Coordinates of C-alpha atoms and ligand atoms in Angstrom, one line a residue:
Chain A
X1 CA 93.7 -62.4 117.7
X2 CA 96.9 -62.0 115.6
X3 CA 98.9 -61.5 118.7
X4 CA 97.5 -64.6 120.3
X5 CA 98.4 -66.7 117.3
X6 CA 101.9 -65.3 117.3
X7 CA 102.2 -66.1 121.0
X8 CA 101.2 -69.7 120.4
X9 CA 103.7 -70.1 117.5
X10 CA 106.3 -68.6 119.7
X11 CA 105.6 -71.0 122.5
X12 CA 105.3 -73.9 120.0
X13 CA 108.8 -73.3 118.9
X14 CA 110.0 -74.7 122.3
X15 CA 110.3 -78.5 122.2
X16 CA 109.3 -78.8 125.9
X17 CA 106.0 -77.1 125.1
X18 CA 105.3 -79.4 122.2
X19 CA 106.2 -82.4 124.4
X20 CA 103.8 -81.1 127.0
X21 CA 101.0 -80.8 124.5
X22 CA 101.5 -84.4 123.2
X23 CA 101.8 -85.9 126.6
X24 CA 98.8 -84.0 127.8
X25 CA 96.6 -85.2 125.0
X26 CA 97.7 -88.8 125.5
X27 CA 97.0 -88.6 129.2
X28 CA 93.6 -87.1 128.6
X29 CA 92.8 -89.8 126.1
X30 CA 93.5 -92.7 128.5
X31 CA 91.9 -90.9 131.5
X32 CA 88.7 -90.7 129.6
X33 CA 88.7 -94.3 128.5
X34 CA 89.2 -95.3 132.1
X35 CA 86.6 -92.9 133.2
X36 CA 83.9 -94.8 131.2
X37 CA 84.7 -97.9 133.1
X38 CA 84.8 -96.2 136.5
X39 CA 81.5 -94.4 136.0
X40 CA 79.7 -97.4 134.8
X41 CA 81.1 -99.8 137.3
X42 CA 80.4 -97.3 140.1
X43 CA 84.1 -97.1 140.9
X44 CA 84.3 -93.3 140.8
X45 CA 85.2 -93.2 144.4
X46 CA 88.2 -95.4 143.8
X47 CA 89.8 -92.9 141.4
X48 CA 89.5 -90.2 144.0
X49 CA 90.9 -92.3 146.8
X50 CA 93.8 -93.5 144.8
X51 CA 94.8 -90.0 143.6
X52 CA 95.3 -89.1 147.3
X53 CA 97.4 -92.2 147.7
X54 CA 99.5 -91.1 144.8
X55 CA 99.9 -87.7 146.5
X56 CA 101.2 -89.4 149.6
X57 CA 103.6 -91.6 147.6
X58 CA 104.9 -88.5 145.7
X59 CA 105.6 -86.7 149.0
X60 CA 107.4 -89.8 150.2
X61 CA 109.5 -89.8 147.0
X62 CA 110.3 -86.1 147.5
X63 CA 111.3 -86.6 151.1
X64 CA 113.6 -89.5 150.1
X65 CA 115.2 -87.1 147.7
X66 CA 114.4 -89.3 144.6
X67 CA 115.0 -87.3 141.4
X68 CA 112.6 -89.6 139.5
X69 CA 109.5 -90.1 141.7
X70 CA 107.5 -91.9 139.1
X71 CA 108.5 -95.6 139.8
X72 CA 107.9 -95.3 143.6
X73 CA 104.6 -93.5 143.1
X74 CA 103.5 -95.9 140.5
X75 CA 104.4 -98.9 142.7
X76 CA 102.6 -97.7 145.8
X77 CA 99.5 -96.7 143.8
X78 CA 99.3 -100.0 142.0
X79 CA 99.6 -101.9 145.3
X80 CA 96.8 -99.9 146.8
X81 CA 94.6 -100.2 143.7
X82 CA 94.9 -103.9 143.7
X83 CA 94.2 -104.1 147.4
X84 CA 91.1 -101.9 147.1
X85 CA 89.6 -103.5 144.1
X86 CA 90.0 -107.0 145.6
X87 CA 88.2 -106.1 148.7
X88 CA 85.8 -103.9 146.7
X89 CA 83.1 -105.8 144.8
X90 CA 82.6 -108.6 147.3
X91 CA 82.4 -106.5 150.4
X92 CA 80.8 -103.3 149.3
X93 CA 80.6 -101.3 152.6
X94 CA 83.9 -102.5 153.8
X95 CA 85.4 -101.4 150.5
X96 CA 84.0 -97.8 150.8
X97 CA 85.4 -97.4 154.3
X98 CA 88.7 -98.8 153.3
X99 CA 89.0 -96.4 150.4
X100 CA 88.0 -93.4 152.5
X101 CA 90.5 -94.3 155.2
X102 CA 93.3 -95.0 152.8
X103 CA 92.8 -91.8 150.9
X104 CA 92.5 -89.4 153.9
X105 CA 95.3 -91.2 155.6
X106 CA 97.6 -90.9 152.6
X107 CA 96.8 -87.2 152.3
X108 CA 97.6 -86.5 155.9
X109 CA 100.8 -88.5 155.8
X110 CA 101.9 -86.9 152.6
X111 CA 101.5 -83.4 153.9
X112 CA 103.1 -84.3 157.2
X113 CA 106.1 -85.8 155.5
X114 CA 106.6 -82.7 153.4
X115 CA 106.2 -80.4 156.4
X116 CA 108.7 -82.4 158.5
X117 CA 111.4 -83.2 156.1
X118 CA 111.2 -80.9 153.1
X119 CA 114.3 -78.8 152.5
X120 CA 112.4 -76.5 150.2
X121 CA 111.9 -72.9 151.1
X122 CA 108.6 -72.7 149.4
X123 CA 106.7 -75.5 151.1
X124 CA 103.2 -74.4 150.4
X125 CA 104.1 -73.8 146.8
X126 CA 105.4 -77.4 146.5
X127 CA 102.3 -78.8 148.1
X128 CA 100.1 -76.7 146.0
X129 CA 101.7 -77.8 142.8
X130 CA 101.5 -81.5 143.7
X131 CA 97.8 -81.0 144.5
X132 CA 96.8 -78.8 141.6
X133 CA 99.6 -79.6 139.2
X134 CA 100.4 -75.9 138.3
X135 CA 103.2 -76.0 135.9
X136 CA 104.5 -79.6 136.2
X137 CA 103.5 -80.6 132.8
X138 CA 105.9 -78.0 131.3
X139 CA 108.8 -79.2 133.4
X140 CA 108.8 -82.8 132.4
X141 CA 112.2 -84.2 131.6
X142 CA 112.8 -86.0 128.3
X143 CA 112.7 -89.3 130.1
X144 CA 109.4 -88.6 131.8
X145 CA 107.9 -87.6 128.5
X146 CA 108.8 -90.9 127.0
X147 CA 107.5 -92.7 130.0
X148 CA 104.2 -90.9 129.9
X149 CA 103.8 -91.5 126.2
X150 CA 104.7 -95.2 126.6
X151 CA 102.3 -95.8 129.5
X152 CA 99.5 -94.0 127.8
X153 CA 99.9 -96.0 124.6
X154 CA 99.8 -99.2 126.7
X155 CA 96.6 -98.2 128.3
X156 CA 95.0 -97.3 125.0
X157 CA 96.2 -100.6 123.5
X158 CA 94.7 -102.5 126.4
X159 CA 91.4 -100.8 126.0
X160 CA 91.3 -101.5 122.2
X161 CA 92.3 -105.2 122.6
X162 CA 89.9 -105.9 125.4
X163 CA 87.1 -103.5 124.4
X164 CA 84.4 -106.2 124.1
X165 CA 85.5 -108.0 127.2
X166 CA 85.4 -104.7 129.1
X167 CA 81.9 -104.0 127.8
X168 CA 80.7 -107.5 128.8
X169 CA 82.1 -107.3 132.3
X170 CA 81.0 -103.8 133.0
X171 CA 77.5 -104.4 131.8
X172 CA 77.0 -107.7 133.7
X173 CA 79.7 -109.2 135.7
X174 CA 77.9 -112.4 136.6
X175 CA 76.9 -113.1 133.0
X176 CA 80.4 -112.4 131.8
X177 CA 81.7 -115.0 134.3
X178 CA 79.4 -117.6 132.9
X179 CA 80.7 -117.1 129.4
X180 CA 84.1 -118.0 130.7
X181 CA 85.7 -114.5 131.1
X182 CA 88.2 -114.5 133.9
X183 CA 86.7 -111.6 135.7
X184 CA 89.2 -111.6 138.6
X185 CA 92.1 -111.3 136.2
X186 CA 90.5 -108.4 134.4
X187 CA 89.8 -106.7 137.7
X188 CA 93.4 -107.0 138.5
X189 CA 94.4 -105.5 135.2
X190 CA 91.9 -102.7 135.5
X191 CA 93.3 -101.9 139.0
X192 CA 96.8 -101.6 137.5
X193 CA 95.5 -99.5 134.7
X194 CA 93.7 -97.2 137.1
X195 CA 96.9 -96.7 139.1
X196 CA 98.9 -96.0 136.0
X197 CA 96.4 -93.5 134.7
X198 CA 96.2 -91.7 138.0
X199 CA 100.0 -91.4 138.3
X200 CA 100.0 -90.1 134.7
X201 CA 97.1 -87.7 135.2
X202 CA 98.8 -86.3 138.3
X203 CA 101.5 -85.0 136.0
X204 CA 98.9 -83.1 134.0
X205 CA 96.4 -81.8 136.5
X206 CA 97.7 -82.6 140.0
X207 CA 96.3 -85.0 142.4
X208 CA 93.1 -83.2 143.5
X209 CA 91.8 -82.6 140.0
X210 CA 92.4 -86.1 138.7
X211 CA 88.9 -87.3 139.3
X212 CA 87.6 -84.4 137.2
X213 CA 89.9 -85.3 134.3
X214 CA 88.8 -89.0 134.5
X215 CA 85.1 -88.6 135.1
X216 CA 83.9 -85.4 133.3
X217 CA 84.3 -86.6 129.7
X218 CA 82.5 -89.9 130.4
X219 CA 79.7 -88.3 132.3
X220 CA 79.3 -85.7 129.5
X221 CA 79.2 -88.4 126.8
X222 CA 76.6 -90.3 128.7
X223 CA 74.3 -87.3 128.8
X224 CA 73.9 -87.4 125.0
X225 CA 74.8 -90.9 123.7
X226 CA 73.0 -94.1 124.4
X227 CA 75.3 -96.9 123.4
X228 CA 78.6 -98.0 124.7
X229 CA 80.7 -97.4 121.6
X230 CA 79.4 -93.9 121.0
X231 CA 79.9 -93.1 124.7
X232 CA 83.5 -94.4 124.6
X233 CA 84.4 -92.5 121.4
X234 CA 82.7 -89.3 122.4
X235 CA 84.4 -89.3 125.8
X236 CA 87.8 -89.8 124.2
X237 CA 87.3 -87.1 121.7
X238 CA 85.9 -84.7 124.3
X239 CA 88.7 -85.3 126.6
X240 CA 91.4 -84.7 124.0
X241 CA 89.7 -81.5 122.8
X242 CA 89.3 -80.2 126.3
X243 CA 92.9 -81.0 127.3
X244 CA 94.3 -79.4 124.2
X245 CA 92.0 -76.4 124.5
X246 CA 92.8 -76.1 128.2
X247 CA 96.5 -76.3 127.7
X248 CA 96.6 -73.7 124.9
X249 CA 94.3 -71.4 126.9
X250 CA 96.5 -71.7 130.0
X251 CA 99.6 -70.8 127.9
X252 CA 97.8 -67.8 126.4
X253 CA 96.3 -66.3 129.5
X254 CA 98.8 -67.7 132.0
X255 CA 96.5 -69.7 134.2
X256 CA 97.4 -73.0 135.9
X257 CA 97.2 -75.9 133.4
X258 CA 95.3 -78.3 135.5
X259 CA 92.4 -76.1 136.6
X260 CA 92.1 -74.6 133.2
X261 CA 91.6 -78.0 131.6
X262 CA 89.1 -79.0 134.3
X263 CA 87.3 -75.8 133.7
X264 CA 86.9 -76.5 130.0
X265 CA 85.8 -80.1 130.9
X266 CA 83.2 -78.6 133.2
X267 CA 81.9 -76.2 130.6
X268 CA 81.5 -79.0 128.1
X269 CA 79.7 -81.0 130.7
X270 CA 77.3 -78.1 131.2
X271 CA 76.8 -77.8 127.5
X272 CA 76.0 -81.5 127.1
X273 CA 73.6 -81.4 130.1
X274 CA 71.8 -78.5 128.3
X275 CA 71.6 -80.6 125.1
X276 CA 70.2 -83.5 127.0
X277 CA 67.7 -81.2 128.7
X278 CA 66.5 -79.6 125.4
X279 CA 66.3 -83.0 123.8
X280 CA 64.4 -84.4 126.7
X281 CA 62.0 -81.5 126.5
X282 CA 61.5 -82.1 122.8
X283 CA 60.7 -85.8 123.5
X284 CA 58.1 -85.1 126.1
Chain B
X1 CA 73.1 -139.5 130.2
X2 CA 72.0 -136.4 132.1
X3 CA 73.2 -132.9 131.1
X4 CA 73.3 -131.8 134.7
X5 CA 73.6 -133.8 137.9
X6 CA 73.5 -132.3 141.4
X7 CA 74.5 -134.6 144.2
X8 CA 74.1 -134.0 147.9
X9 CA 74.5 -130.3 147.2
X10 CA 74.7 -127.9 150.2
X11 CA 74.8 -124.2 149.2
X12 CA 74.6 -120.8 150.9
X13 CA 76.6 -117.7 151.9
X14 CA 79.5 -117.2 154.2
X15 CA 79.3 -120.5 156.0
X16 CA 75.5 -120.2 156.5
X17 CA 73.8 -122.9 154.4
X18 CA 70.6 -122.0 152.6
X19 CA 69.9 -125.4 151.1
X20 CA 71.1 -128.9 151.9
X21 CA 70.9 -132.4 150.6
X22 CA 69.8 -131.3 147.2
X23 CA 69.6 -134.1 144.6
X24 CA 68.3 -133.8 141.1
X25 CA 69.3 -134.3 137.5
X26 CA 68.3 -132.7 134.2
X27 CA 68.4 -134.5 130.9
X28 CA 68.6 -133.0 127.4
X29 CA 65.2 -131.7 126.4
X30 CA 63.8 -131.4 129.9
X31 CA 61.9 -128.3 131.1
X32 CA 62.5 -127.9 134.8
X33 CA 60.6 -125.4 136.8
X34 CA 62.2 -124.4 140.2
X35 CA 59.5 -123.2 142.6
X36 CA 59.6 -122.2 146.2
X37 CA 58.9 -119.2 148.4
X38 CA 61.1 -116.0 148.4
X39 CA 64.4 -116.6 150.0
X40 CA 64.3 -120.3 149.7
X41 CA 67.5 -120.3 147.7
X42 CA 66.4 -120.6 144.1
X43 CA 68.7 -117.9 142.8
X44 CA 71.5 -119.2 144.9
X45 CA 71.1 -122.6 143.4
X46 CA 71.3 -121.2 139.9
X47 CA 74.5 -119.3 140.7
X48 CA 76.0 -122.4 142.1
X49 CA 75.1 -124.4 139.0
X50 CA 76.8 -121.6 136.9
X51 CA 79.9 -121.7 139.0
X52 CA 79.4 -118.1 140.3
X53 CA 79.7 -119.5 143.8
X54 CA 81.1 -122.7 145.3
X55 CA 78.9 -125.3 147.0
X56 CA 79.7 -126.1 150.6
X57 CA 79.7 -129.8 149.8
X58 CA 78.4 -132.1 147.2
X59 CA 78.9 -131.7 143.5
X60 CA 77.5 -130.1 140.3
X61 CA 78.4 -132.2 137.3
X62 CA 77.9 -131.6 133.6
X63 CA 77.4 -134.5 131.3
X64 CA 76.2 -135.3 127.8
X65 CA 78.8 -133.1 126.2
X66 CA 77.7 -129.9 128.0
X67 CA 80.5 -127.6 128.9
X68 CA 80.5 -125.1 131.7
X69 CA 80.5 -122.0 129.5
X70 CA 77.7 -123.5 127.3
X71 CA 75.0 -122.5 129.7
X72 CA 72.9 -119.5 128.9
X73 CA 71.9 -117.4 131.9
X74 CA 69.1 -114.9 132.3
X75 CA 69.8 -113.2 135.7
X76 CA 67.3 -111.7 138.0
X77 CA 67.4 -107.9 137.1
X78 CA 70.2 -106.1 138.8
X79 CA 70.2 -102.4 139.6
X80 CA 73.5 -101.7 137.9
X81 CA 72.1 -102.1 134.4
X82 CA 69.3 -99.5 134.8
X83 CA 71.2 -96.4 133.4
X84 CA 73.8 -98.2 131.3
X85 CA 74.4 -96.8 127.8
X86 CA 74.2 -99.9 125.7
X87 CA 72.5 -100.8 122.5
X88 CA 70.5 -104.0 122.1
X89 CA 73.0 -105.2 119.6
X90 CA 76.0 -104.7 121.8
X91 CA 74.3 -106.6 124.6
X92 CA 73.2 -109.5 122.5
X93 CA 76.7 -109.8 120.9
X94 CA 78.3 -109.9 124.4
X95 CA 76.6 -113.3 124.7
X96 CA 79.1 -114.6 122.2
X97 CA 82.1 -113.8 124.4
X98 CA 82.5 -117.4 125.4
X99 CA 83.3 -118.3 121.7
X100 CA 85.9 -115.6 121.4
X101 CA 88.5 -116.7 123.9
X102 CA 91.2 -114.1 123.9
X103 CA 90.4 -112.9 120.4
X104 CA 89.7 -109.1 120.6
X105 CA 87.0 -108.9 117.9
X106 CA 83.9 -110.7 116.8
X107 CA 83.9 -112.7 113.6
X108 CA 81.1 -112.7 111.0
X109 CA 79.8 -116.0 112.4
X110 CA 79.2 -114.5 115.8
X111 CA 77.5 -111.4 114.4
X112 CA 75.3 -113.7 112.4
X113 CA 74.5 -115.7 115.5
X114 CA 73.5 -112.6 117.4
X115 CA 71.3 -111.5 114.4
X116 CA 69.7 -115.0 114.4
X117 CA 69.0 -114.8 118.1
X118 CA 67.4 -111.3 117.8
X119 CA 65.3 -112.6 114.9
X120 CA 64.1 -115.5 116.9
X121 CA 63.1 -113.3 119.8
X122 CA 61.5 -110.8 117.5
X123 CA 63.7 -107.8 118.5
X124 CA 65.7 -107.3 115.3
X125 CA 64.0 -104.0 114.7
X126 CA 65.3 -102.8 118.1
X127 CA 69.0 -103.6 117.4
X128 CA 70.2 -100.0 117.5
X129 CA 67.9 -98.9 120.3
X130 CA 69.2 -98.1 123.8
X131 CA 68.5 -101.0 126.3
X132 CA 67.3 -98.8 129.1
X133 CA 64.7 -97.1 127.0
X134 CA 62.9 -100.4 126.2
X135 CA 59.9 -101.8 128.0
X136 CA 60.4 -104.5 130.6
X137 CA 59.2 -107.2 128.3
X138 CA 61.6 -106.1 125.5
X139 CA 64.5 -105.9 128.0
X140 CA 63.9 -109.5 129.0
X141 CA 63.9 -110.6 125.4
X142 CA 67.2 -108.8 124.8
X143 CA 68.7 -110.7 127.8
X144 CA 67.2 -113.9 126.5
X145 CA 68.7 -113.4 123.1
X146 CA 72.1 -112.8 124.8
X147 CA 71.7 -116.0 126.7
X148 CA 70.8 -117.8 123.5
X149 CA 74.1 -116.5 121.9
X150 CA 76.0 -118.3 124.6
X151 CA 74.3 -121.7 124.1
X152 CA 72.1 -123.9 122.0
X153 CA 71.9 -126.5 124.8
X154 CA 70.7 -125.2 128.1
X155 CA 69.1 -122.0 129.4
X156 CA 68.9 -120.9 133.1
X157 CA 66.2 -118.3 133.6
X158 CA 65.8 -116.6 136.9
X159 CA 62.3 -115.2 137.2
X160 CA 62.0 -114.2 133.6
X161 CA 58.6 -112.7 133.9
X162 CA 58.8 -110.9 137.2
X163 CA 57.4 -107.4 136.9
X164 CA 55.8 -108.0 133.5
X165 CA 52.1 -107.7 132.9
X166 CA 50.1 -110.9 132.2
X167 CA 50.0 -110.4 128.4
X168 CA 53.7 -109.8 128.0
X169 CA 54.5 -112.7 130.4
X170 CA 52.4 -114.9 128.3
X171 CA 54.3 -113.9 125.2
X172 CA 57.6 -114.5 126.9
X173 CA 56.5 -118.0 128.1
X174 CA 55.5 -118.9 124.6
X175 CA 58.8 -117.7 123.2
X176 CA 60.6 -119.9 125.8
X177 CA 58.3 -122.8 124.9
X178 CA 59.2 -122.4 121.3
X179 CA 63.0 -122.5 122.1
X180 CA 62.3 -125.6 124.1
X181 CA 60.1 -127.4 121.5
X182 CA 61.6 -126.3 118.2
X183 CA 65.3 -125.9 119.1
X184 CA 65.4 -128.6 121.8
X185 CA 67.0 -126.3 124.3
X186 CA 66.9 -127.6 127.9
X187 CA 65.2 -125.1 130.2
X188 CA 65.7 -124.5 133.9
X189 CA 63.3 -121.8 135.0
X190 CA 62.7 -120.2 138.3
X191 CA 59.1 -119.1 138.6
X192 CA 56.5 -118.0 141.1
X193 CA 53.8 -118.7 138.6
X194 CA 52.3 -122.2 139.4
X195 CA 50.0 -122.1 136.4
X196 CA 52.9 -121.5 134.0
X197 CA 54.9 -124.2 135.7
X198 CA 52.1 -126.7 135.3
X199 CA 51.5 -125.7 131.7
X200 CA 55.1 -125.8 130.4
X201 CA 57.3 -127.8 132.7
X202 CA 58.1 -131.5 132.4
X203 CA 59.8 -131.6 135.8
X204 CA 59.4 -129.6 139.1
X205 CA 62.0 -128.9 141.7
X206 CA 60.3 -127.5 144.9
X207 CA 62.6 -125.9 147.4
X208 CA 61.8 -125.0 150.9
X209 CA 61.1 -126.8 154.1
X210 CA 59.8 -129.7 152.1
X211 CA 61.8 -130.5 149.0
X212 CA 60.5 -132.2 146.0
X213 CA 62.0 -133.3 142.7
X214 CA 60.3 -135.3 140.0
X215 CA 58.0 -135.2 137.0
X216 CA 55.2 -132.7 137.0
X217 CA 52.4 -135.3 137.3
X218 CA 53.8 -136.8 140.5
X219 CA 54.2 -133.3 141.9
X220 CA 50.6 -132.6 141.3
X221 CA 49.6 -135.6 143.4
X222 CA 52.1 -135.2 146.2
X223 CA 51.9 -131.4 146.6
X224 CA 48.2 -130.5 146.3
X225 CA 48.7 -127.7 148.8
X226 CA 50.9 -125.9 146.3
X227 CA 47.9 -125.3 144.1
X228 CA 45.6 -123.8 146.7
X229 CA 46.6 -120.3 145.8
X230 CA 47.2 -121.0 142.1
X231 CA 43.8 -120.0 140.9
X232 CA 44.2 -116.4 142.2
X233 CA 46.5 -114.1 140.4
X234 CA 50.2 -114.2 141.3
X235 CA 50.0 -117.9 142.2
X236 CA 52.5 -117.8 145.0
X237 CA 53.7 -121.0 146.5
X238 CA 52.8 -121.7 150.1
Ligands
ADP1 N1 74.8 -112.1 148.7 C1 74.3 -112.7 149.7 N2 74.9 -112.8 150.9 C2 74.4 -113.4 152.0 N3 73.1 -114.0 152.0 C3 72.4 -113.9 150.8 C4 72.9 -113.3 149.6 N4 72.0 -113.3 148.7 C5 70.9 -114.0 149.2 N5 71.2 -114.3 150.5 C6 70.3 -115.1 151.4 O1 70.2 -116.4 150.9 C7 68.8 -116.8 150.9 C8 68.4 -117.3 149.5 O2 68.3 -116.2 148.6 P1 67.9 -116.4 147.1 O3 68.7 -117.6 146.6 O4 68.1 -115.1 146.5 O5 66.4 -116.7 147.2 P2 65.3 -116.8 146.1 O6 65.9 -116.5 144.8 O7 64.7 -118.2 146.2 O8 64.3 -115.8 146.4 C9 68.0 -115.7 151.5 O9 67.7 -115.9 152.8 C10 68.9 -114.5 151.4 O10 68.7 -113.6 152.4
MG2 MG1 65.8 -115.0 143.4

C-alpha cells in the first residue's frame, strides 16, 4: 500500500503525468455528457462509426507526415459527422447503411495507408496504439494538452448553456420544433460536438474504445436514475471517477490506459445493473 | 377574424399527396374535432399546421394575434419516449422553451407557469415522478400540461385518448372541456370517438374520400352514415 502511494507520488512529480490526468478527466467529462444525448437519441451507432473515421483520418495525417495530426483529424471527422447527422433522422435506414459503410471504409483505408506508406519499423505497434490508445495520453505535447483542455471546456460550456434545449429536443423533437427551437441548427452543433469529443477521446482510449468511454457512464446512470438531470450529473461523475481510477490503476500496474479505464467503466456498469436488479426485486 | 385559416391546402409525403383541396378556418373559442379513418391524413394535417412539414400547395395562415410558436401540441405517442429518464416537472417545463429564446435558464415566471399547468391538470403530486412509470392517462396529462405551457390560445391534440380505458378517457375529455370553457382555449382534436366529438365539438372536419367542414349540427344531418357505428364501443368512422 505504502509502496503504491510512493509510486503515485513519484509519477505525480512529473508534469506530463499531471497533464495527462487533467486532460483525461476533462475528456471523460465531455464524453459522458455527449453519451447521454447519443444514448437517448439512439445515435450510439454514430459515435462508433465516427471513431473509425477518425482512425482513418489519423492514419492519413501520419502518412502525410504531419507532426500535429489533430486539425486534419478534427476537420475530416466533423465533415463526416455533419454529413451523417443530416442524412440520419429523416432517412433512418439509409442513415444506418451510410454510417456502416463510412466506418468500415475508413477503417480499411486507414490500415491500408499505414501499411503502404508508413516509414515506421513497428507498424503493428503504431496501428495498435491508434486503435487502443496505449500510451498516447502520456505523450501529449504541451500544445496538445492545451488544445484538449480548451476543446473540452467548450463542450462542457455548450452543454451547460443549452442544457434545457438539449433536453427538449432529445425528449421530443417535434414538440421542440413547435416551440420555436431551431432543431436543425442544434443537430449541426451536436454533430460538431460529437466529432470534437471523438477526436479528443481518441487521445485517451484509442479509436476502438471510444464508444465505451462515451456510452458506459450514460447507460450506467440510466440504470439507477429516473430523471434527466440526475442521469446527466451521475454520468458525468461516474465518468470522471472511472477515468481517474483507470489512469491511476494503469500507472500502478502498468496496463494500457484506454482498456483499463474502459474496464473500470464496465465494472461500474455491472455494479449499477446489480443495484437496479436488486431494487427491481424489492419493488416487485 | 379567424385564428387559423387553411386555403386550398394539399399535403402529403415525398411528392405523394395524402389530402388535397382542404379549406377550413378556426376561430377563437372553437372546438374542432377532426375525424376520419386511419391513414386519412389527420396527423399529417396537424404536422402541416404546426410547420413540421411543408404543404405542397395552398397556405396555412395564423390570424387574430396567434403566433406560430403559440400553438400547444399533444403528439400521437412516439416510441422514443418509452424509456426516457425524465421527471414530470422536467417535461412540463420544457413546454416553456418557446418563451426562453436563447436564454439558457428558466425564470421564476416560467416555473410558476409550469406549476399552474400541473395544478390545472391535477398532476402536481406527480412532479418528481418518472414519466415512464406513470399510467397512460397520467402520461397524457403530463403532455397536455406541457402543451399548455406553450400556449393559452390554441391546443392541437392528436388522438389524446387512444389506448386509454373509457373511464380515464372520460376524465381527460372533461379536463380538455374545462380548458376550452373556462380558459377559452381553442381546441383542435383528432379523435376516433364519434360520441365524444358530438358531445364536445362545435365544429367537425371530416377527412377521407368525402370531405366535410362545418358546424356539428350540419354534420349530423349531412353525414348520418358516420353515426351508424357510433353506438357500439370504439365508434370508428366508416
Ligand atoms: N413519415 C411518412 N412518410 C411517408 N408516408 C407517411 C408518413 N407518415 C404517414 N404516411 C402516410 O400518410 C398517410 C396519412 O397518415 P396519417 O396522417 O398518419 O394518418 P392518420 O393520422 O389520419 O391515421 C398514410 O397513408 C400513411 O401511410
Ligand atoms: Mg394519426
